Short mmCIF file of C-alpha atoms in Angstrom, two decimals:
data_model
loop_
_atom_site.label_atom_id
_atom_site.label_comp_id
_atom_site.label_asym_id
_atom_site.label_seq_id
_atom_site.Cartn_x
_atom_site.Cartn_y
_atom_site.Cartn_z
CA UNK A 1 -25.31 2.32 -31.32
CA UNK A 2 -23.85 -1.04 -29.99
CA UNK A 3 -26.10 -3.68 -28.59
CA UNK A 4 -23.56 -4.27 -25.47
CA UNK A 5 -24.78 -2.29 -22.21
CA UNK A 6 -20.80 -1.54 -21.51
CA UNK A 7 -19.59 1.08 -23.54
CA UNK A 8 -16.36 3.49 -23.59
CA UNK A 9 -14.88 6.53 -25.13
CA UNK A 10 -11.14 7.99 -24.44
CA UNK A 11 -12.11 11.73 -24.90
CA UNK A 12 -9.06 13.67 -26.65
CA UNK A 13 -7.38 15.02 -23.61
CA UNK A 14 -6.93 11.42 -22.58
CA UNK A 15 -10.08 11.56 -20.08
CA UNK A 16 -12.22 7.89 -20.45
CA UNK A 17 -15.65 7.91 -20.31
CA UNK A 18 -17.24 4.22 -19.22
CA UNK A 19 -21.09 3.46 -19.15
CA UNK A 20 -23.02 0.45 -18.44
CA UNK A 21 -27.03 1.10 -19.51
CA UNK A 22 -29.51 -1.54 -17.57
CA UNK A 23 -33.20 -1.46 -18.76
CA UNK A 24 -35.64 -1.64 -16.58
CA UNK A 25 -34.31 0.87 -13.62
CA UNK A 26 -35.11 4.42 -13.64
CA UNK A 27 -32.25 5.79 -11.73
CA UNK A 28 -27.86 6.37 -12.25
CA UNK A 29 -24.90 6.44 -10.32
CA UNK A 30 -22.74 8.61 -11.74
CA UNK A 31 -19.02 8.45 -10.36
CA UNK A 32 -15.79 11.28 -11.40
CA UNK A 33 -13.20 9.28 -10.11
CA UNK A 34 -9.42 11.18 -10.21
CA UNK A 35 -5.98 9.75 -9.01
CA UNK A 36 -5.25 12.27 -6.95
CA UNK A 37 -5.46 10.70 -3.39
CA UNK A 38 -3.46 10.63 -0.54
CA UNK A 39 -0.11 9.23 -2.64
CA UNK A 40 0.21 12.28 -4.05
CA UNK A 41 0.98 14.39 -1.31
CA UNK A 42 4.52 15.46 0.23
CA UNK A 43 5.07 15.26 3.61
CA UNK A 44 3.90 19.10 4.33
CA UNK A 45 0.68 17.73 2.14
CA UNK A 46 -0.48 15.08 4.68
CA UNK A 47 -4.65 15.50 4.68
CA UNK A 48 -4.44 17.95 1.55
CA UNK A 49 -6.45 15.48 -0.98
CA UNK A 50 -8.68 14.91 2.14
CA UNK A 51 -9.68 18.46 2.37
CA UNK A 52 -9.80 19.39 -1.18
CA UNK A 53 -12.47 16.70 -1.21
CA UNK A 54 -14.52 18.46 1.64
CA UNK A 55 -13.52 22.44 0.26
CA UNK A 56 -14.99 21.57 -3.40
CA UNK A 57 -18.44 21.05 -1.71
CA UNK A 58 -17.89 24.59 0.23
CA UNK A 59 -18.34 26.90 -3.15
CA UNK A 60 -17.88 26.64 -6.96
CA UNK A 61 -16.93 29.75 -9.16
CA UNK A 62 -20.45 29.34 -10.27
CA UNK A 63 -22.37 28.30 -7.07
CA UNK A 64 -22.43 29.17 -3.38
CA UNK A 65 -22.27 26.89 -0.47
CA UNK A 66 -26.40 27.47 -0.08
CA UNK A 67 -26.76 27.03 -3.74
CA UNK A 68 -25.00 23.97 -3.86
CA UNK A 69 -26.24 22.42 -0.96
CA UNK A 70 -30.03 23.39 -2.50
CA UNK A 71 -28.96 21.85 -5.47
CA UNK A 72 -27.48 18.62 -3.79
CA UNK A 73 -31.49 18.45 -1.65
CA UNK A 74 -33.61 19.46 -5.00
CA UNK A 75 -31.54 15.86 -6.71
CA UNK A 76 -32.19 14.14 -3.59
CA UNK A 77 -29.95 11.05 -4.15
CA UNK A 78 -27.35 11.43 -2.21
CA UNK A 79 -24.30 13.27 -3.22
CA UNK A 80 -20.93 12.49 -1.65
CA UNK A 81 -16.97 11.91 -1.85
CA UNK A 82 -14.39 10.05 -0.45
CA UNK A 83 -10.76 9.74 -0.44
CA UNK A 84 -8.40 6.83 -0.59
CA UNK A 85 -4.57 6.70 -0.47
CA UNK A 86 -4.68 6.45 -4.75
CA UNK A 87 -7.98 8.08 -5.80
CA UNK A 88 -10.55 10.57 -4.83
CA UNK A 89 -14.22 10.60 -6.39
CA UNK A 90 -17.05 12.36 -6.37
CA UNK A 91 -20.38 10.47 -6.74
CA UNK A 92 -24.21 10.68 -6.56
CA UNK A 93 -27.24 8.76 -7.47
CA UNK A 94 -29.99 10.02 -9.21
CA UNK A 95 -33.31 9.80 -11.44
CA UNK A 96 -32.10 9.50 -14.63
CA UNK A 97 -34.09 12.30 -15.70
CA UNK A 98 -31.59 14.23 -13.30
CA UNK A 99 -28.67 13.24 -14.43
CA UNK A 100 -27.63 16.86 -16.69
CA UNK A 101 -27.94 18.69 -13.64
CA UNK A 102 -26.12 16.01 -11.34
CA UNK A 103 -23.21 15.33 -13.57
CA UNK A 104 -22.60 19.16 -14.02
CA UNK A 105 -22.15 20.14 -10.47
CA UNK A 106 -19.68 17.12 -10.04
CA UNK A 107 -17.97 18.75 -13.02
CA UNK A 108 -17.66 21.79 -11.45
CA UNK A 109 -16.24 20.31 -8.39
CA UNK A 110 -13.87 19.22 -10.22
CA UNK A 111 -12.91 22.09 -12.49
CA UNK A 112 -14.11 25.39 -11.02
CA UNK A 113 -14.05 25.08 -7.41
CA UNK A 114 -13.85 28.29 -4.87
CA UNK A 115 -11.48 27.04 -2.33
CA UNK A 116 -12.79 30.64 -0.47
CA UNK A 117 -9.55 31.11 2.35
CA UNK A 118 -12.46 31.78 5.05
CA UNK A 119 -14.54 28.64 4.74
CA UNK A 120 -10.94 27.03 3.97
CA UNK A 121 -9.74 27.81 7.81
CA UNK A 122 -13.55 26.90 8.95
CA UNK A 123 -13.48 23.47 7.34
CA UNK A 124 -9.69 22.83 9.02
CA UNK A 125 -11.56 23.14 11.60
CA UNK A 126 -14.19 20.05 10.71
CA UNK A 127 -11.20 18.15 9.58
CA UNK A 128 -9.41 18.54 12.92
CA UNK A 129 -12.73 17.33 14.94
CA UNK A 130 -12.48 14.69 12.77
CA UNK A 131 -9.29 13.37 12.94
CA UNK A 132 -9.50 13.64 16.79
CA UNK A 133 -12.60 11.31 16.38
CA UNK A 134 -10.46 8.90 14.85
CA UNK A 135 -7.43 9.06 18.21
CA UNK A 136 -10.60 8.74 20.39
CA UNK A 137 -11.95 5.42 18.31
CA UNK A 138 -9.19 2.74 19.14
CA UNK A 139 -10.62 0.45 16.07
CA UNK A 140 -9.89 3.15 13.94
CA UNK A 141 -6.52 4.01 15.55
CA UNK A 142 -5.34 1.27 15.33
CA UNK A 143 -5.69 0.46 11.86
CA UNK A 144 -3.55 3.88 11.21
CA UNK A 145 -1.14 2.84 13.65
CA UNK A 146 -0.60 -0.56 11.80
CA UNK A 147 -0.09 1.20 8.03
CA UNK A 148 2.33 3.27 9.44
CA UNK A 149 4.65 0.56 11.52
CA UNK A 150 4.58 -1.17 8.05
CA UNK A 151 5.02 1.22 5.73
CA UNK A 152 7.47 3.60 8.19
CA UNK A 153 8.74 6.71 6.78
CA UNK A 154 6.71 6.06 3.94
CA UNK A 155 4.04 8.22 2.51
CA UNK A 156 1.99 5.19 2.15
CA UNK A 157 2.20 4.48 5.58
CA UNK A 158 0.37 8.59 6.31
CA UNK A 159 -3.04 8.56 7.38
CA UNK A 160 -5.29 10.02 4.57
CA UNK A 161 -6.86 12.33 7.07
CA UNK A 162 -3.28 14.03 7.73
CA UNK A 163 -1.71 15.20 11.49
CA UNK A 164 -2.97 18.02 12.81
CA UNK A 165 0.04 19.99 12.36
CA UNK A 166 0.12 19.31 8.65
CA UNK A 167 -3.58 19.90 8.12
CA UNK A 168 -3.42 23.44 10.18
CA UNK A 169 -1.09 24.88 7.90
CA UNK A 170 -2.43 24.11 4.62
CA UNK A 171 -3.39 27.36 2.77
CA UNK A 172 -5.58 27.52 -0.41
CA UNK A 173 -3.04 27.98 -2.91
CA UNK A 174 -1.22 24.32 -1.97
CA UNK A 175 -4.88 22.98 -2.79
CA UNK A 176 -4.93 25.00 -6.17
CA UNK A 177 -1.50 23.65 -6.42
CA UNK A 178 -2.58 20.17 -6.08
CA UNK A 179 -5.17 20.53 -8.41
CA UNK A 180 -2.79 22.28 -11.32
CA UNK A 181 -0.63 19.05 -11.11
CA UNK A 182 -2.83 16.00 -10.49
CA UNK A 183 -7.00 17.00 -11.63
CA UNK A 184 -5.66 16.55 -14.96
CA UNK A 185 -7.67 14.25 -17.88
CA UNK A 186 -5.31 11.51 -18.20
CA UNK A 187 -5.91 10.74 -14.34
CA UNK A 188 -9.73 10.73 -14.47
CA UNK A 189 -12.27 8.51 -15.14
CA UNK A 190 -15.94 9.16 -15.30
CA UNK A 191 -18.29 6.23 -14.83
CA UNK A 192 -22.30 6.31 -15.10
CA UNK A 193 -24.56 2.81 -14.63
CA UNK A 194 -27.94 2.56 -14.53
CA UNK A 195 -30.49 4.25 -17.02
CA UNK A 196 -28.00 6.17 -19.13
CA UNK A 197 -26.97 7.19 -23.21
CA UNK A 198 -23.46 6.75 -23.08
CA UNK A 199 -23.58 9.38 -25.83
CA UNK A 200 -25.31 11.97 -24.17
CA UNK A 201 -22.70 11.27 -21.18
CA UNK A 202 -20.13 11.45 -23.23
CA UNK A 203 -21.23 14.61 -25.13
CA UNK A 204 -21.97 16.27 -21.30
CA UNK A 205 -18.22 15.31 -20.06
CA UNK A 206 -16.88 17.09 -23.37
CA UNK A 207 -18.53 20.36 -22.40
CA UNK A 208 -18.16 20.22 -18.85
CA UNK A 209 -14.32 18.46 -18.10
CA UNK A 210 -12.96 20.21 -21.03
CA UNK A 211 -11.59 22.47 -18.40
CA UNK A 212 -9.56 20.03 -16.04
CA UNK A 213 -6.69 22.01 -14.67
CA UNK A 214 -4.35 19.57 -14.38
CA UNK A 215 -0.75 18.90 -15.88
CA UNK A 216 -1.07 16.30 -18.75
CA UNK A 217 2.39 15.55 -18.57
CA UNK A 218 1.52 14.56 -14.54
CA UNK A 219 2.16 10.31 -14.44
CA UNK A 220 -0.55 8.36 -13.07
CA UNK A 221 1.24 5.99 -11.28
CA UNK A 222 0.85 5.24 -7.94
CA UNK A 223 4.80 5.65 -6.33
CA UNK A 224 6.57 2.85 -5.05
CA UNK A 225 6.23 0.97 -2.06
CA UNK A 226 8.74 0.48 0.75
CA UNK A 227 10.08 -2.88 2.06
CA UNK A 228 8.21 -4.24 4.92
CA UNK A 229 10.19 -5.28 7.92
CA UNK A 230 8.54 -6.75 10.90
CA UNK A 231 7.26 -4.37 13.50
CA UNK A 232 5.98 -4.78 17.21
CA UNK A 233 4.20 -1.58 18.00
CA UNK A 234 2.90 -0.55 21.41
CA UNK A 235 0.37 2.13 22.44
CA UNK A 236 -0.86 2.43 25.66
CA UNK A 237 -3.75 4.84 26.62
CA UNK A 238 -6.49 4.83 28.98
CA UNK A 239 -9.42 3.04 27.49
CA UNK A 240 -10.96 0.06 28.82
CA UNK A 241 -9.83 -2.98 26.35
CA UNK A 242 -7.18 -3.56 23.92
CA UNK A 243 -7.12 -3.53 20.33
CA UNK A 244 -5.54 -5.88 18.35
CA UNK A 245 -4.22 -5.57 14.60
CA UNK A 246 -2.17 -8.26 12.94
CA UNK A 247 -0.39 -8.47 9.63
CA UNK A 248 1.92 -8.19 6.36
CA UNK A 249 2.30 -6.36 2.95
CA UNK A 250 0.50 -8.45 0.86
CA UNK A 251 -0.40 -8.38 -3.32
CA UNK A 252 -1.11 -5.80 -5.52
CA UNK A 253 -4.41 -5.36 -7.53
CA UNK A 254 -3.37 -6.51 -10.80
CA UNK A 255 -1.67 -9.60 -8.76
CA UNK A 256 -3.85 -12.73 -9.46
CA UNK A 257 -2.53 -14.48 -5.52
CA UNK A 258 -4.96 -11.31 -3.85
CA UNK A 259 -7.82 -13.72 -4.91
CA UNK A 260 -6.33 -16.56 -2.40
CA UNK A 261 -5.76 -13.61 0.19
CA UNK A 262 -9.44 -12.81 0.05
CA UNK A 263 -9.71 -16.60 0.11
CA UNK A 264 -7.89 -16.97 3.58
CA UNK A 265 -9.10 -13.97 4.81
CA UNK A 266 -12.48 -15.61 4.29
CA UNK A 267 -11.43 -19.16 6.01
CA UNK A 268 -9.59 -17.11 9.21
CA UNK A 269 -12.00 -14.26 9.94
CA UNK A 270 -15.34 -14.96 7.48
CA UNK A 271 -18.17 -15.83 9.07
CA UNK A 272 -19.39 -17.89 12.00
CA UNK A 273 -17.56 -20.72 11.45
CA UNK A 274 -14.07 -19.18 10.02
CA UNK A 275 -11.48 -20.73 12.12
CA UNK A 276 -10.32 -17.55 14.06
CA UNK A 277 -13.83 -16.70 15.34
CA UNK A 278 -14.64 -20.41 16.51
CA UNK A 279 -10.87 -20.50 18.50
CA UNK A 280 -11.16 -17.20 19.69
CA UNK A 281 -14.72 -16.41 20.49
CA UNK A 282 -16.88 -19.02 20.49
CA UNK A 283 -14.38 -21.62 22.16
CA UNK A 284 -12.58 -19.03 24.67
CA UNK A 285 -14.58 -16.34 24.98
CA UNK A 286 -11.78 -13.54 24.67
CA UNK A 287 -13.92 -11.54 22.06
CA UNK A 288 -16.99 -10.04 21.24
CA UNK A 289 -15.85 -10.06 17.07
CA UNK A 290 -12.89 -10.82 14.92
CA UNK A 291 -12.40 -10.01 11.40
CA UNK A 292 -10.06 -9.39 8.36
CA UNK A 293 -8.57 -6.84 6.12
CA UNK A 294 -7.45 -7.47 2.71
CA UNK A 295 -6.51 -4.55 0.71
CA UNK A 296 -4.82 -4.15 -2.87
CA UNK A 297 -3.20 -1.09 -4.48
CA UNK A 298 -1.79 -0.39 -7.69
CA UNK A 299 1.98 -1.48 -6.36
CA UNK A 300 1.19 -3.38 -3.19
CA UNK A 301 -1.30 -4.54 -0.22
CA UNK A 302 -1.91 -5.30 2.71
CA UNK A 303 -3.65 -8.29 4.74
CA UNK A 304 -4.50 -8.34 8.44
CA UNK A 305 -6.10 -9.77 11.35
CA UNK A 306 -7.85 -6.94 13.64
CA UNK A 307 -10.10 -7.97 17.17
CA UNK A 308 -10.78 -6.07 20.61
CA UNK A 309 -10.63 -7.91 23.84
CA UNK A 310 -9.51 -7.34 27.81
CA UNK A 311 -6.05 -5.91 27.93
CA UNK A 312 -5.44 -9.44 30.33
CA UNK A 313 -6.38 -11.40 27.32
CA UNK A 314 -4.20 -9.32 24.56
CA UNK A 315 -1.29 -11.77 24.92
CA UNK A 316 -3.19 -14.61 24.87
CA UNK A 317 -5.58 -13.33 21.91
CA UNK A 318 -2.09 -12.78 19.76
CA UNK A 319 -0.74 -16.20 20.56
CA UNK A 320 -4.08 -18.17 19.07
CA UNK A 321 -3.88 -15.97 16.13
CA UNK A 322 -0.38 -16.84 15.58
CA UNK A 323 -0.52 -19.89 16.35
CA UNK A 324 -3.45 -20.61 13.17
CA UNK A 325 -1.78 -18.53 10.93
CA UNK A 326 1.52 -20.72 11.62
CA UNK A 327 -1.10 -24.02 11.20
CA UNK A 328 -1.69 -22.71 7.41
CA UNK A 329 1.50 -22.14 6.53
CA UNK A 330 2.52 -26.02 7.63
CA UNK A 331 -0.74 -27.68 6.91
CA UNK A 332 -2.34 -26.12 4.36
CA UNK A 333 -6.43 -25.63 4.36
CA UNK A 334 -9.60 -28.01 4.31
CA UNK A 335 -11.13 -28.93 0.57
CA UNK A 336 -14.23 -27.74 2.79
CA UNK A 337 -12.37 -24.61 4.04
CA UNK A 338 -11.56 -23.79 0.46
CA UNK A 339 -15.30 -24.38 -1.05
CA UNK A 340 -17.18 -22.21 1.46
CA UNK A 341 -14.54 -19.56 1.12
CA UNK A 342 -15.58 -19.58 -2.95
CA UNK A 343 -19.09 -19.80 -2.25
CA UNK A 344 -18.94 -16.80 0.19
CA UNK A 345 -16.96 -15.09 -2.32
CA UNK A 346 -19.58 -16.33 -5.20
CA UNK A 347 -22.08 -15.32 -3.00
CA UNK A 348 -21.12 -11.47 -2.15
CA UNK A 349 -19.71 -10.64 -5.42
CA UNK A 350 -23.29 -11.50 -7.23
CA UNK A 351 -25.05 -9.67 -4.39
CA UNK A 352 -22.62 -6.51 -4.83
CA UNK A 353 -23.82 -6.53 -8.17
CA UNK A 354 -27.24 -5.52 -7.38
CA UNK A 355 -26.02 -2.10 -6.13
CA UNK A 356 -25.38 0.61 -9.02
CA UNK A 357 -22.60 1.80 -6.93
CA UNK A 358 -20.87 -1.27 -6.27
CA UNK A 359 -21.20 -1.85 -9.88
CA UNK A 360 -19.50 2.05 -10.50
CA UNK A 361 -17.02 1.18 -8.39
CA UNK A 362 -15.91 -2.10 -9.96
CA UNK A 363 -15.98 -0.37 -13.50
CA UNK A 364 -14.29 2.51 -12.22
CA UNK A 365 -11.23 0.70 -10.76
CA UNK A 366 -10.82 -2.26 -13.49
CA UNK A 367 -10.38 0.86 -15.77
CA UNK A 368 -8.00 2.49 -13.43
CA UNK A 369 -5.51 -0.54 -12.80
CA UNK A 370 -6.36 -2.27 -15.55
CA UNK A 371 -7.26 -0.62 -18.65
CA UNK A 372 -10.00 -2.84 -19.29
CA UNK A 373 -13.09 -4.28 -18.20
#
């Protein structure tokens, strides 16, 4: 055994198995992450990684809905998924003591799932409610609204949820489909922290992923990105104030500039004393809260400015952020700007790495765009 708490193992198939043992802690966070997001759909596809998420929780070949969802209680740590435009995983947190039983049901998400036709059409039906949650949230709307006047006619620019129209005729072969070409080894990455053999995990992910049905000719890139050309988009609806989002394609994850994104995103939008929430909020009242978004992909990014105030006050709430993000450009930032923004950085990065998940999920994706830890 090797004295380092990080270890890894590239199982045959081309499936890597990452752990990171910390004494002391009696639970795990085990994560089965799989590119095989959003990316990967075609246009008919839009919301088909999104609801293969929520069908492999519906029924294994093995287990029933009930059984599972017993299963998921008995564990009692929280099992969930999520999708993003590149990956999807499937994660829970458990008693280490739990973590044979945990880690095989994620397997068999993975591998052996139902996809039943009838709870298929019933959980269309969940996805629908929720994607109409999302048109009757205008924070959330507007975010999808924004990806898609960038990236137009782009898949990147789809919402991961999918249209309606898409979503209602997906059947369950396209999801077995999906699963044939992209759940295959060399796309997946299992991850366990906390009070874990990285032997014993890697012996369990040998007998239980040994099965992935995926293509292992299928290449894990993410596709390209489109150019970004500047867009002024519109909506107008009936709720009470307007919402706001403003910004650019900006640098990918392997990219080191993202770092000095983060770094302005922290000195525009970070905190009481950023520079966007003293000119806009505390100085003119037009806003209850302003903040940032600063997102990296395999291939590209994106960086924004998002707020909510009185549709009388849009125009003028645009203008002041324009107007700072124009001051950078020509002047630069503050030595003291630039210090705080590191500090807040030092500060939330040590902090994130008191949560086993946080910790999953930064092992999980240096290994997926990076190769390394």
């Amino acid at each position: 055994m090797t004295d380092s708490p990080f270890q890894k193992t590239t199982l045959p198939g081309g499936l890597r198995v990452l752990t990171e043992h910390h004494d002391g802690v009696s639970s795990a966070t085990l994560g089965l992450w799989i590119q095989a997001g959003s990316l990967f759909e075609t246009a008919r596809e839009t919301g088909l990684a999104h609801l293969l998420e929520h069908m492999v929780f519906k029924g294994t070949k093995r287990r029933s809905m009930t059984q599972i969802a017993a299963q998921m209680d008995v564990l009692g740590g929280g099992m969930n998924a999520f999708t993003e435009r590149e990956f999807v995983c499937y994660y829970v947190k458990v008693l280490s003591d739990d973590i044979a039983p945990a880690l095989e049901l994620l397997c068999e998400f993975a591998t052996q799932p139902a996809l039943d036709p009838d709870l298929l059409e019933i959980e269309k039906g969940v996805i629908l409610e929720e994607i109409r949650a999302v048109e009757d949230t205008p924070e959330e709307r507007v975010e999808d609204l924004f990806l898609s006047a960038m990236w137009e006619k782009s898949r990147w620019g789809r919402p991961i949820l999918g249209a309606p129209k898409s979503v209602e005729k997906l059947e369950a072969a396209d999801l077995r489909r999906f699963m044939g070409k992209f759940y295959a080894p060399q796309r997946t990455v299992l991850v366990a922290v906390g009070n874990v053999r990285h032997e014993k995990i890697v012996q369990m992910a040998q007998k239980w992923l040994g099965d992935l049905p995926g293509d292992q000719r299928s290449n894990a890139a993410s596709p390209a990105t489109p150019k970004v050309a500047a867009h002024h988009t519109v909506l107008r609806d009936e709720t009470e104030g307007a919402h706001l989002v403003i910004g650019t394609r900006a640098y990918a994850y392997d990219d080191p500039r993202r770092f000095a994104a983060w770094a302005l995103d922290s000195i525009l939008t970070g905190g009481y004393s950023s520079r966007l929430f003293q000119e806009v909020r505390e100085k003119r009242g037009l806003c209850y809260s302003i903040g940032g978004m600063s997102q990296s992909y395999r291939a590209t990014g994106y960086w924004a400015v998002e707020t909510s105030v009185a549709p009388q006050n849009a125009a003028k709430t645009a203008q002041l952020i324009g107007k700072e993000l124009r001051k950078v450009k020509s002047e630069g930032v503050r030595a003291g700007e630039l210090k705080r923004a590191k500090q807040m950085a030092r500060v939330n990065l040590l902090l994130g790495e008191e949560s086993s998940s946080a910790q999953m999920g930064r092992i999980a994706r240096n290994e997926l765009y990076f190769g390394r830890q």
